Structures are given as C-alpha cells and as structure tokens.
Coordinates of C-alpha atoms in Angstrom, one line a residue:
M1 CA -14.4 23.2 -7.2
T2 CA -12.1 24.3 -4.4
S3 CA -10.2 22.5 -1.7
S4 CA -9.4 25.4 0.6
F5 CA -11.0 25.7 4.0
T6 CA -11.3 28.2 6.8
L7 CA -11.2 27.6 10.5
G8 CA -14.6 26.6 11.8
D9 CA -15.6 24.7 8.6
K10 CA -17.6 21.5 9.3
P11 CA -16.4 18.5 7.3
N12 CA -20.0 17.4 6.3
I13 CA -20.8 20.8 4.8
W14 CA -17.3 21.4 3.3
L15 CA -17.4 18.1 1.5
T16 CA -20.5 19.0 -0.4
K17 CA -18.7 21.8 -2.2
N18 CA -15.1 20.6 -2.2
D19 CA -13.0 17.6 -3.5
P20 CA -11.1 16.3 -0.4
I21 CA -8.2 14.8 -2.5
P22 CA -6.4 18.0 -3.3
L23 CA -6.5 19.0 0.4
M24 CA -5.2 15.7 1.4
L25 CA -2.3 15.7 -1.1
S26 CA -1.5 19.3 0.0
V27 CA -1.3 18.2 3.6
A28 CA 0.8 15.1 2.6
E29 CA 3.2 17.4 0.7
S30 CA 3.8 19.3 3.9
L31 CA 4.7 16.1 5.7
H32 CA 6.5 14.1 3.0
V33 CA 8.4 15.1 -0.1
G34 CA 7.0 13.7 -3.3
D35 CA 5.6 10.1 -3.8
E36 CA 2.1 11.6 -4.5
E37 CA 0.8 8.4 -6.2
L38 CA 2.0 6.2 -3.4
I39 CA 0.4 8.5 -0.8
M40 CA -2.8 8.4 -2.8
A41 CA -2.6 4.6 -2.8
H42 CA -2.3 4.7 1.0
L43 CA -5.3 7.0 1.2
A44 CA -7.4 4.7 -1.1
S45 CA -6.3 1.8 0.9
A46 CA -7.6 3.4 4.2
H47 CA -10.9 4.4 2.7
S48 CA -11.4 0.9 1.2
I49 CA -12.3 0.0 4.8
G50 CA -15.4 2.1 4.4
L51 CA -16.8 0.1 1.5
G52 CA -19.3 -2.8 2.0
P53 CA -18.4 -6.2 3.4
K54 CA -18.5 -7.7 -0.2
V55 CA -15.5 -5.5 -1.2
D56 CA -12.1 -6.7 -0.1
P57 CA -10.0 -3.9 1.4
I58 CA -6.7 -3.0 -0.1
H59 CA -3.5 -4.0 1.8
L60 CA -0.2 -2.3 0.9
Y61 CA 3.3 -3.6 0.9
T62 CA 6.0 -1.0 0.1
T63 CA 9.5 -2.2 -0.7
G64 CA 12.7 -0.2 -1.3
R65 CA 16.2 0.4 0.0
S66 CA 16.8 1.5 3.6
G67 CA 16.3 5.2 3.9
S68 CA 14.3 5.6 0.7
G69 CA 11.3 7.1 2.5
K70 CA 8.9 4.1 2.3
G71 CA 8.2 4.1 6.0
H72 CA 8.1 7.8 6.3
C73 CA 5.6 7.9 3.4
A74 CA 3.2 5.6 5.3
S75 CA 3.7 7.3 8.6
A76 CA 3.0 10.7 7.1
T77 CA -0.2 9.4 5.6
L78 CA -1.2 7.8 8.8
R79 CA -0.8 11.2 10.6
M80 CA -3.7 12.4 8.4
F81 CA -6.1 10.1 10.2
P82 CA -7.4 10.3 13.8
E83 CA -5.5 8.4 16.5
A84 CA -8.6 6.2 16.9
V85 CA -8.1 4.9 13.3
A86 CA -4.3 4.6 13.2
I87 CA -2.3 1.8 14.8
P88 CA 1.5 2.5 14.2
L89 CA 3.5 -0.6 15.3
A90 CA 7.3 -0.5 16.0
S91 CA 7.8 -4.1 14.9
F92 CA 6.0 -7.2 13.7
S93 CA 6.0 -9.8 16.3
P94 CA 3.4 -12.7 15.9
K95 CA 3.3 -13.2 19.6
A96 CA 2.8 -9.6 20.5
F97 CA 0.1 -9.4 17.8
H98 CA -1.8 -12.4 19.4
Y99 CA -1.8 -10.7 22.7
A100 CA -2.9 -7.3 21.3
A101 CA -5.5 -8.6 19.0
N102 CA -7.1 -10.8 21.7
S103 CA -7.1 -7.9 24.3
K104 CA -10.4 -6.2 25.1
D105 CA -8.6 -2.9 24.8
T106 CA -7.4 -3.4 21.2
K107 CA -10.0 -3.5 18.5
L108 CA -8.9 -3.9 14.8
D109 CA -12.2 -3.1 13.2
G110 CA -12.0 0.1 11.2
R111 CA -8.3 0.6 11.8
V112 CA -5.2 1.2 9.6
I113 CA -2.3 -0.9 10.9
H114 CA 1.2 0.3 9.9
I115 CA 4.0 -2.2 10.3
P116 CA 7.4 -0.8 9.3
E117 CA 10.6 -2.6 8.4
V118 CA 9.1 -6.1 8.2
T119 CA 11.8 -8.8 8.0
I120 CA 10.9 -12.3 6.9
V121 CA 13.8 -14.7 6.4
G122 CA 13.1 -17.6 4.1
Q123 CA 9.7 -19.3 4.6
D124 CA 9.0 -18.1 8.1
E125 CA 5.7 -19.8 8.5
D126 CA 4.9 -18.0 11.8
K127 CA 5.0 -14.6 10.2
L128 CA 3.6 -15.7 6.9
G129 CA 0.8 -17.5 8.6
L130 CA -0.1 -14.4 10.6
I131 CA 0.0 -12.3 7.4
R132 CA -2.4 -14.8 5.7
I133 CA -4.9 -14.4 8.5
L134 CA -4.6 -10.6 8.6
T135 CA -5.2 -10.4 4.8
D136 CA -7.8 -13.1 4.6
S137 CA -10.7 -11.9 2.5
S138 CA -13.2 -14.5 3.8
S139 CA -16.1 -13.4 5.9
E140 CA -15.4 -13.3 9.6
S141 CA -17.2 -16.6 10.3
K142 CA -15.1 -18.4 7.7
R143 CA -11.7 -16.9 8.5
G144 CA -9.1 -19.3 9.7
E145 CA -7.1 -19.2 13.0
H146 CA -3.4 -18.7 13.5
W147 CA -1.7 -20.7 16.2
T148 CA 1.7 -20.1 17.9
V149 CA 3.2 -20.6 21.3
N150 CA 4.4 -18.2 24.0
D151 CA 7.7 -18.4 25.8
K152 CA 6.4 -21.2 28.0
R153 CA 5.4 -23.2 25.0
E154 CA 1.8 -22.7 25.7
P155 CA -0.5 -22.4 22.7
L156 CA -1.8 -19.0 21.5
K157 CA -4.8 -18.7 19.2
L158 CA -5.6 -15.7 17.1
K159 CA -9.0 -15.3 15.6
V160 CA -9.1 -12.0 13.7
Q161 CA -12.3 -10.0 13.8
G162 CA -13.3 -6.8 12.0
R163 CA -12.5 -5.0 8.8
F164 CA -9.1 -3.3 8.6
V165 CA -6.1 -2.7 6.3
I166 CA -2.4 -3.5 6.7
W167 CA 0.4 -1.3 5.5
M168 CA 3.8 -3.0 5.5
N169 CA 7.3 -1.7 4.6
S170 CA 10.4 -3.7 3.9
V171 CA 13.8 -3.7 2.1
T172 CA 13.0 -7.0 0.6
P173 CA 10.0 -8.4 -1.3
L174 CA 7.7 -10.9 0.3
P175 CA 9.1 -14.5 -0.2
D176 CA 5.8 -16.2 -0.6
E177 CA 4.0 -15.9 -3.9
E178 CA 0.5 -16.5 -2.6
V179 CA 1.0 -13.9 0.2
K180 CA 2.4 -11.4 -2.4
N181 CA -0.8 -11.6 -4.4
R182 CA -2.8 -10.3 -1.4
F183 CA -1.0 -6.9 -1.5
L184 CA -0.8 -4.0 -3.7
I185 CA 3.0 -3.5 -4.0
G186 CA 4.6 -0.1 -4.3
N187 CA 7.9 1.6 -4.3
P188 CA 8.9 5.1 -3.1
N189 CA 10.7 7.3 -5.5
E190 CA 14.3 6.4 -5.4
T191 CA 15.7 8.7 -8.1
D192 CA 18.5 11.2 -7.6
S193 CA 16.2 14.1 -8.2
Q194 CA 13.9 12.8 -5.3
D195 CA 17.0 12.5 -3.0
L196 CA 17.9 16.1 -3.9
Q197 CA 14.4 17.4 -3.1
V198 CA 14.5 15.6 0.3
Q199 CA 17.9 17.2 1.0
Q200 CA 16.5 20.6 0.2
R201 CA 13.6 20.0 2.6
Q202 CA 16.0 18.9 5.3
T203 CA 18.1 22.0 4.7
N204 CA 15.1 24.3 4.9
K205 CA 13.6 22.6 7.9
L206 CA 16.6 21.7 10.0
A207 CA 19.2 24.3 9.2
L208 CA 16.9 27.3 8.3
L209 CA 14.1 26.3 10.7
G210 CA 11.5 26.6 8.0
Q211 CA 7.9 25.6 8.8
F212 CA 6.1 23.2 6.5
E213 CA 3.4 21.7 8.6
N214 CA 0.1 23.6 9.1
E215 CA -1.4 22.2 12.3
G216 CA -4.8 23.7 11.4
E217 CA -4.8 22.1 8.0
L218 CA -3.7 18.8 9.4
K219 CA -6.4 18.8 12.1
F220 CA -9.1 19.6 9.5
C221 CA -7.8 16.8 7.2
R222 CA -8.1 14.3 10.1
E223 CA -11.7 15.5 10.7
V224 CA -12.5 15.1 7.0
N225 CA -11.1 11.6 6.9
Q226 CA -12.9 10.6 10.0
Y227 CA -16.2 11.9 8.6
I228 CA -15.7 10.0 5.3
L229 CA -14.9 6.8 7.1
S230 CA -18.0 7.1 9.3
E231 CA -20.3 7.3 6.3
V232 CA -21.8 3.9 5.5
I233 CA -21.8 2.9 1.8
D234 CA -22.7 -0.6 0.8
D235 CA -20.9 -0.5 -2.6
V236 CA -20.0 1.6 -5.6
I237 CA -21.2 1.0 -9.2
I238 CA -18.6 1.7 -11.9
P239 CA -20.6 2.4 -15.1
Q240 CA -17.3 2.9 -17.1
A241 CA -16.0 -0.5 -16.2
R242 CA -17.1 -2.0 -19.6
H243 CA -14.8 0.5 -21.4
I244 CA -11.7 0.0 -19.2
H245 CA -8.9 -1.9 -20.8
F246 CA -6.9 -3.6 -18.0
P247 CA -3.8 -5.3 -19.6
H248 CA -2.7 -7.6 -16.8
T249 CA -5.0 -10.6 -16.7
K250 CA -2.6 -13.3 -15.4
N251 CA -2.8 -12.1 -11.8
R252 CA -6.5 -12.4 -11.2
R253 CA -6.4 -10.5 -7.9
L254 CA -5.0 -7.4 -9.5
Y255 CA -8.0 -6.2 -11.5
P256 CA -10.3 -6.4 -8.4
M257 CA -7.7 -4.3 -6.6
F258 CA -8.0 -1.7 -9.3
L259 CA -11.8 -1.7 -9.2
T260 CA -11.6 -1.3 -5.4
T261 CA -9.3 1.6 -5.8
V262 CA -11.9 3.3 -8.1
K263 CA -14.6 2.5 -5.4
A264 CA -12.4 3.9 -2.6
V265 CA -11.8 7.2 -4.6
T266 CA -15.5 7.5 -5.2
K267 CA -16.2 6.9 -1.5
M268 CA -13.8 9.7 -0.6
R269 CA -16.0 12.0 -2.7
F270 CA -19.3 10.5 -1.6
S271 CA -20.9 13.9 -0.8
Q272 CA -20.7 14.8 -4.5
R273 CA -21.6 11.5 -5.9
E274 CA -25.1 10.2 -6.9
E275 CA -26.5 7.5 -4.6
V276 CA -28.8 4.8 -6.0
A277 CA -30.7 2.0 -4.5
V278 CA -30.0 -1.4 -5.9
V279 CA -32.5 -4.2 -5.4
G280 CA -31.5 -7.9 -5.7
N281 CA -32.2 -11.2 -3.9
G282 CA -34.9 -9.5 -1.9
K283 CA -32.4 -7.0 -0.5
T284 CA -31.8 -3.3 -1.1
I285 CA -28.3 -1.8 -0.9
N286 CA -27.2 1.9 -1.2
A287 CA -24.5 2.3 -3.9
L288 CA -22.6 5.3 -5.2
L289 CA -22.1 5.9 -8.8
A290 CA -18.4 6.4 -9.8
T291 CA -17.5 9.1 -12.4
P292 CA -14.9 9.1 -15.1
D293 CA -12.7 11.3 -12.9
D294 CA -12.7 8.7 -10.1
V295 CA -11.5 6.1 -12.6
T296 CA -8.8 8.6 -13.8
V297 CA -7.4 8.9 -10.3
A298 CA -7.2 5.2 -9.9
I299 CA -5.4 4.9 -13.3
W300 CA -3.0 7.6 -12.1
I301 CA -2.2 5.6 -9.0
F302 CA -1.9 2.3 -10.9
N303 CA 0.3 3.7 -13.6
R304 CA 3.0 4.4 -11.0
I305 CA 2.9 1.2 -9.1
L306 CA 1.5 -1.4 -11.5
S307 CA 4.9 -2.6 -12.9
V308 CA 6.1 -3.4 -9.3
T309 CA 2.9 -5.1 -8.3
V310 CA 2.7 -7.2 -11.5
S311 CA 6.4 -8.3 -11.4
Q312 CA 6.5 -8.3 -7.6
A313 CA 10.2 -7.0 -7.8
S314 CA 11.3 -3.7 -6.5
Q315 CA 11.6 -0.7 -8.8
Q316 CA 15.5 -0.8 -8.4
A317 CA 15.4 -4.4 -9.7
L318 CA 13.3 -3.4 -12.6
D319 CA 15.7 -0.6 -13.4
L320 CA 18.6 -3.0 -13.3
L321 CA 16.6 -5.3 -15.7
K322 CA 17.2 -2.6 -18.4
H323 CA 20.9 -3.5 -18.4
I324 CA 20.5 -7.3 -18.7
P325 CA 20.7 -8.7 -22.2
D326 CA 17.9 -10.7 -23.8
E327 CA 20.1 -13.4 -25.3
S328 CA 22.2 -16.0 -23.5
G329 CA 25.2 -15.3 -25.7
N330 CA 25.3 -11.7 -24.3
A331 CA 24.7 -12.7 -20.6
V332 CA 26.4 -10.5 -18.0
S333 CA 27.7 -11.2 -14.5
K334 CA 27.2 -9.3 -11.3
N335 CA 30.6 -7.7 -11.8
G336 CA 29.7 -6.7 -15.4
L337 CA 26.5 -5.2 -14.2
A338 CA 28.4 -3.3 -11.5
D339 CA 30.6 -1.8 -14.2
L340 CA 27.5 -0.8 -16.3
T341 CA 25.6 0.8 -13.4
G342 CA 28.1 2.0 -10.9
Y343 CA 26.5 0.0 -8.1
S344 CA 28.4 -2.6 -6.1
A345 CA 28.6 -6.2 -7.4
D346 CA 26.8 -7.3 -4.2
W347 CA 24.0 -4.9 -4.8
C348 CA 23.6 -6.1 -8.3
Y349 CA 23.6 -9.8 -7.1
R350 CA 20.7 -9.1 -4.7
K351 CA 18.7 -7.3 -7.3
C352 CA 19.3 -10.1 -9.8
K353 CA 18.1 -12.6 -7.2
E354 CA 14.8 -10.6 -7.0
L355 CA 14.5 -10.7 -10.8
L356 CA 15.1 -14.5 -10.8
G357 CA 12.4 -14.9 -8.2
A358 CA 10.0 -12.9 -10.3
N359 CA 10.9 -15.1 -13.4
L360 CA 12.1 -11.9 -15.3
V361 CA 15.6 -13.2 -16.0
R362 CA 17.5 -16.5 -16.4
S363 CA 21.0 -17.5 -15.2
D364 CA 23.6 -20.1 -15.5
T365 CA 27.1 -20.7 -14.1
R366 CA 30.1 -19.9 -16.2
D367 CA 33.7 -19.9 -14.9
R368 CA 32.3 -20.2 -11.4
Q369 CA 30.2 -17.1 -11.8
L370 CA 26.5 -16.6 -12.4
Y371 CA 25.6 -14.9 -15.6
Y372 CA 22.2 -13.3 -16.3
W373 CA 20.1 -12.7 -19.4

C-alpha cells in the first residue's frame, strides 16, 4: 500500500488504494519537527467529528513549558485542514466566544477550534463554565447554557449547537478535576534531543533558506481530509475490543476516549474498510469494521500520552517525580530537587505543586520548608 500521490489525483479514488496516515504524517513533518504521536492524536481528534452522534468527539488539552512547541504542533496540524474546517483563535475570551458563537456568520458545527495559550487562574468559573459547555457530550437538546455579562452588565447567553472539537494549549494544567476528565491531555516532546532537532530545522530554514513545505502535498492533504470529513459514517464496530487489555479503569472517561480514537483512525481509512448494516430498535445504521492495524495506531498514540492523561500532570512534572523519594524519612525540599536536577528551585516548586494536585506525592513542612516524598 502506498501513500504517494501525483498532481491531479482525486481524493476519492486515491483513498481506495492508499493509507492517508503516512501522507498526513509526512506533511506534518514538513511543518513541525517530531511529536508524531501528538500530531496523530490531533488528527484523530479532528476526524472524531465525523463519527455518529452517539460517539463523543475527542477534545485535546496540551500542556508544556513556554516555547516547547505545543501551540505550533496544533497550528501545524490545523493547516492540514481546509479553512472552512479550522477556527484558529488568538485568545480565549468568554465574552468574545458568546458573540462569535451566536453570530449567523460563525457556525461551530464540523469545526476544529484551536485556542492557544489558555490561562485559567484559580477557579475561574466564567472560563471553566464555558469549557464545560463546549465539551458537553449531551445531545444538543439537553445541553446546558452558559451565561455571562458584557461590559454594560447586560446578560449574554450562549447555547452551543453543532458537533466540533476543541484543541487547547497552556503552560499549566487545568485546575478543575471534572473539566480535566473531558480532555485527552498531551505533552510535546521537551527533551534535549528534540530541542536540538528544532534548532537544526531553524538553521536549515532561516539561515540556509532550505525549503521544507511542499505546497502541492499540503493542498492535496487538505483535500483528503475534507473528503474524509464529508463522508457520513454512523459508527464503527471494533471486533478486537474483547481482547484489548486497558489498564486504567479508575478514570471511566479514558477507555471510551481510546475506543473513539480507534474509531477515528478507522474512519480516516474508510475507503478500505468493510461497511456493514447494523439493525437494532427498528433502525438500521451503517458501521465500519475496525482492523487490528487501526487498534495498533490508537495504542501507539495512547502509549505516548497516556501517563499524562491518567495523572493529569505535565511530562516535566512526571520526570521530576523520578527524583522524589518514596519514604517520608528521605523527603527532599525544592532546593534539594534543584541540586539533583539542575533546574531552579522555583521551577521544582511549581512542578511539585502539579504532582501534589495529581495526588502523586505528599508534603509536610520542616524547618519552614516544604519537603516532598
């Protein structure tokens, strides 16, 4: 099976003989260095829109240090979709969202909404309330409403309509546990080797004027994504589900996210998947049959980001966890962690705060300092 194309290829014909995923990852690599699993998670999220109304779409929340590429990763993936699908926002303002969502010129149905650098201080109920509405899995008729006021203290009501996904980026995790559980949470690659690869790309592109983007390939990728999204599929059957061992059962939203990821991957390959009619309750729906390879791709995605989603702490915090002792008698302070890791004491304190919020460490005060274990 190939993934190459020639100018003039039609997406509907090309997809019957080609797997679109290698093409999309190739285009993504020309736009963004590394983070293949995170890019694939964004692609699966976008194509979860095209599943039936009984399947909750996948919303993504990516957290990492400033300049780590989390926003660039989402923006690069968004470029692989037509402008009619993509909604890139410069900021997250509840008031602006109310005006936009209620405008006749702005329709959210079938769209991917990217909100970079979200900042939520404490329990900001205005922003958290809006996020709850945007990620509400209830049917449209049962969705709640979000109220706020404009500058004149006049009430504004938002009633969200349509099926869409939200991609959010932030340097800090979401402060609300219930809201966190509505997202698949990921991290960009923040390793030294990734930083070096990015610097090499910058040198080749900015100093040596190297060309990495292929406009013809990018245009064709948009056409392929548009065609896949336009195909109506009621649902996907996963025959392999009985044999899948999913280890994380405490968070009951997580396993359905995994299954939806399998379904989205299958949907991306719909032209090469068997379609069956399923009859039940007097209705007939059209469903695709997932293959073991579709499950394998979903496992590949989840193996990269599962620890972050389960713990709901950033990858940096999880890396710091390796330096924190298990026993109270060996507890270490932020200054001790700074000595062990080479990071600043303030940085270690912030990451320990994340770990405390995720119930991964404990702390007590000794000699006017917090110690962690």
